[in-house]
Amino acid sequence: MDVAFCETPGQSAVVGVAAGLLAGGVGVASTLEPAAVVALAAGLALVGEAAGHLLRGDRQFRAAVERVRR
């Protein structure tokens, strides 16, 4: 199985930082436990990454979707 490196490391960095800041803000505002903040940040990062790839329609993402569909 061939695992390609991410073609969009800048996108991943931006999404990760934004997810962490947003989850941290929500955690402070609502007094969430640290584990809940981490889980929220991870969920936001996953959704953000998927949305970014869907909107951009990059080649690597399309190839990965095709592999899953087969």
PDB file of C-alpha atoms in Angstrom:
ATOM      1  CA  MET A   1       0.000   0.000   0.000  1.00  0.00           C
ATOM      2  CA  ASP A   2       1.365   3.373  -0.970  1.00  0.00           C
ATOM      3  CA  VAL A   3       0.956   6.215   1.546  1.00  0.00           C
ATOM      4  CA  ALA A   4       1.514   9.645   0.067  1.00  0.00           C
ATOM      5  CA  PHE A   5       2.671  12.645   2.037  1.00  0.00           C
ATOM      6  CA  CYS A   6       0.179  15.446   2.478  1.00  0.00           C
ATOM      7  CA  GLU A   7       0.259  17.925  -0.393  1.00  0.00           C
ATOM      8  CA  THR A   8      -1.206  20.675   1.775  1.00  0.00           C
ATOM      9  CA  PRO A   9       0.884  21.043   4.939  1.00  0.00           C
ATOM     10  CA  GLY A  10       0.066  24.764   5.133  1.00  0.00           C
ATOM     11  CA  GLN A  11      -3.647  24.005   5.143  1.00  0.00           C
ATOM     12  CA  SER A  12      -3.140  21.423   7.894  1.00  0.00           C
ATOM     13  CA  ALA A  13      -1.219  23.893  10.032  1.00  0.00           C
ATOM     14  CA  VAL A  14      -3.840  26.621   9.652  1.00  0.00           C
ATOM     15  CA  VAL A  15      -6.707  24.235  10.373  1.00  0.00           C
ATOM     16  CA  GLY A  16      -4.914  22.776  13.399  1.00  0.00           C
ATOM     17  CA  VAL A  17      -4.143  26.157  14.925  1.00  0.00           C
ATOM     18  CA  ALA A  18      -7.656  27.463  14.259  1.00  0.00           C
ATOM     19  CA  ALA A  19      -9.240  24.327  15.744  1.00  0.00           C
ATOM     20  CA  GLY A  20      -7.058  24.576  18.842  1.00  0.00           C
ATOM     21  CA  LEU A  21      -7.806  28.254  19.382  1.00  0.00           C
ATOM     22  CA  LEU A  22     -11.527  27.794  18.847  1.00  0.00           C
ATOM     23  CA  ALA A  23     -11.722  24.755  21.119  1.00  0.00           C
ATOM     24  CA  GLY A  24      -9.635  26.532  23.743  1.00  0.00           C
ATOM     25  CA  GLY A  25     -11.947  29.532  23.649  1.00  0.00           C
ATOM     26  CA  VAL A  26     -15.017  27.345  23.967  1.00  0.00           C
ATOM     27  CA  GLY A  27     -13.352  25.423  26.791  1.00  0.00           C
ATOM     28  CA  VAL A  28     -12.552  28.577  28.746  1.00  0.00           C
ATOM     29  CA  ALA A  29     -15.990  30.077  28.160  1.00  0.00           C
ATOM     30  CA  SER A  30     -17.836  26.934  29.190  1.00  0.00           C
ATOM     31  CA  THR A  31     -15.334  25.504  31.742  1.00  0.00           C
ATOM     32  CA  LEU A  32     -14.858  22.233  29.853  1.00  0.00           C
ATOM     33  CA  GLU A  33     -12.440  19.634  31.147  1.00  0.00           C
ATOM     34  CA  PRO A  34      -9.079  19.554  29.312  1.00  0.00           C
ATOM     35  CA  ALA A  35      -9.868  16.168  27.746  1.00  0.00           C
ATOM     36  CA  ALA A  36     -13.112  17.562  26.324  1.00  0.00           C
ATOM     37  CA  VAL A  37     -11.230  20.542  24.855  1.00  0.00           C
ATOM     38  CA  VAL A  38      -8.742  18.177  23.191  1.00  0.00           C
ATOM     39  CA  ALA A  39     -11.585  16.052  21.798  1.00  0.00           C
ATOM     40  CA  LEU A  40     -13.356  19.161  20.511  1.00  0.00           C
ATOM     41  CA  ALA A  41     -10.156  20.440  18.883  1.00  0.00           C
ATOM     42  CA  ALA A  42      -9.563  17.059  17.226  1.00  0.00           C
ATOM     43  CA  GLY A  43     -13.116  16.953  15.893  1.00  0.00           C
ATOM     44  CA  LEU A  44     -12.892  20.501  14.579  1.00  0.00           C
ATOM     45  CA  ALA A  45      -9.555  19.717  12.924  1.00  0.00           C
ATOM     46  CA  LEU A  46     -10.961  16.631  11.197  1.00  0.00           C
ATOM     47  CA  VAL A  47     -13.992  18.518   9.917  1.00  0.00           C
ATOM     48  CA  GLY A  48     -11.827  21.469   8.870  1.00  0.00           C
ATOM     49  CA  GLU A  49      -9.383  19.274   6.978  1.00  0.00           C
ATOM     50  CA  ALA A  50     -12.149  17.409   5.160  1.00  0.00           C
ATOM     51  CA  ALA A  51     -13.937  20.655   4.300  1.00  0.00           C
ATOM     52  CA  GLY A  52     -10.714  22.241   3.064  1.00  0.00           C
ATOM     53  CA  HIS A  53      -9.956  19.307   0.785  1.00  0.00           C
ATOM     54  CA  LEU A  54     -13.535  19.161  -0.501  1.00  0.00           C
ATOM     55  CA  LEU A  55     -13.562  22.873  -1.288  1.00  0.00           C
ATOM     56  CA  ARG A  56     -10.151  22.798  -2.955  1.00  0.00           C
ATOM     57  CA  GLY A  57     -10.787  19.502  -4.763  1.00  0.00           C
ATOM     58  CA  ASP A  58      -7.071  18.666  -4.712  1.00  0.00           C
ATOM     59  CA  ARG A  59      -5.684  15.683  -6.609  1.00  0.00           C
ATOM     60  CA  GLN A  60      -4.503  13.731  -3.572  1.00  0.00           C
ATOM     61  CA  PHE A  61      -7.903  13.930  -1.885  1.00  0.00           C
ATOM     62  CA  ARG A  62      -9.757  12.867  -5.033  1.00  0.00           C
ATOM     63  CA  ALA A  63      -7.413   9.867  -5.390  1.00  0.00           C
ATOM     64  CA  ALA A  64      -8.000   8.878  -1.751  1.00  0.00           C
ATOM     65  CA  VAL A  65     -11.784   9.074  -2.220  1.00  0.00           C
ATOM     66  CA  GLU A  66     -11.515   6.900  -5.330  1.00  0.00           C
ATOM     67  CA  ARG A  67      -9.470   4.290  -3.407  1.00  0.00           C
ATOM     68  CA  VAL A  68     -12.111   4.150  -0.669  1.00  0.00           C
ATOM     69  CA  ARG A  69     -14.951   3.805  -3.174  1.00  0.00           C
ATOM     70  CA  ARG A  70     -13.363   0.740  -4.834  1.00  0.00           C
TER      71      ARG A  70
END
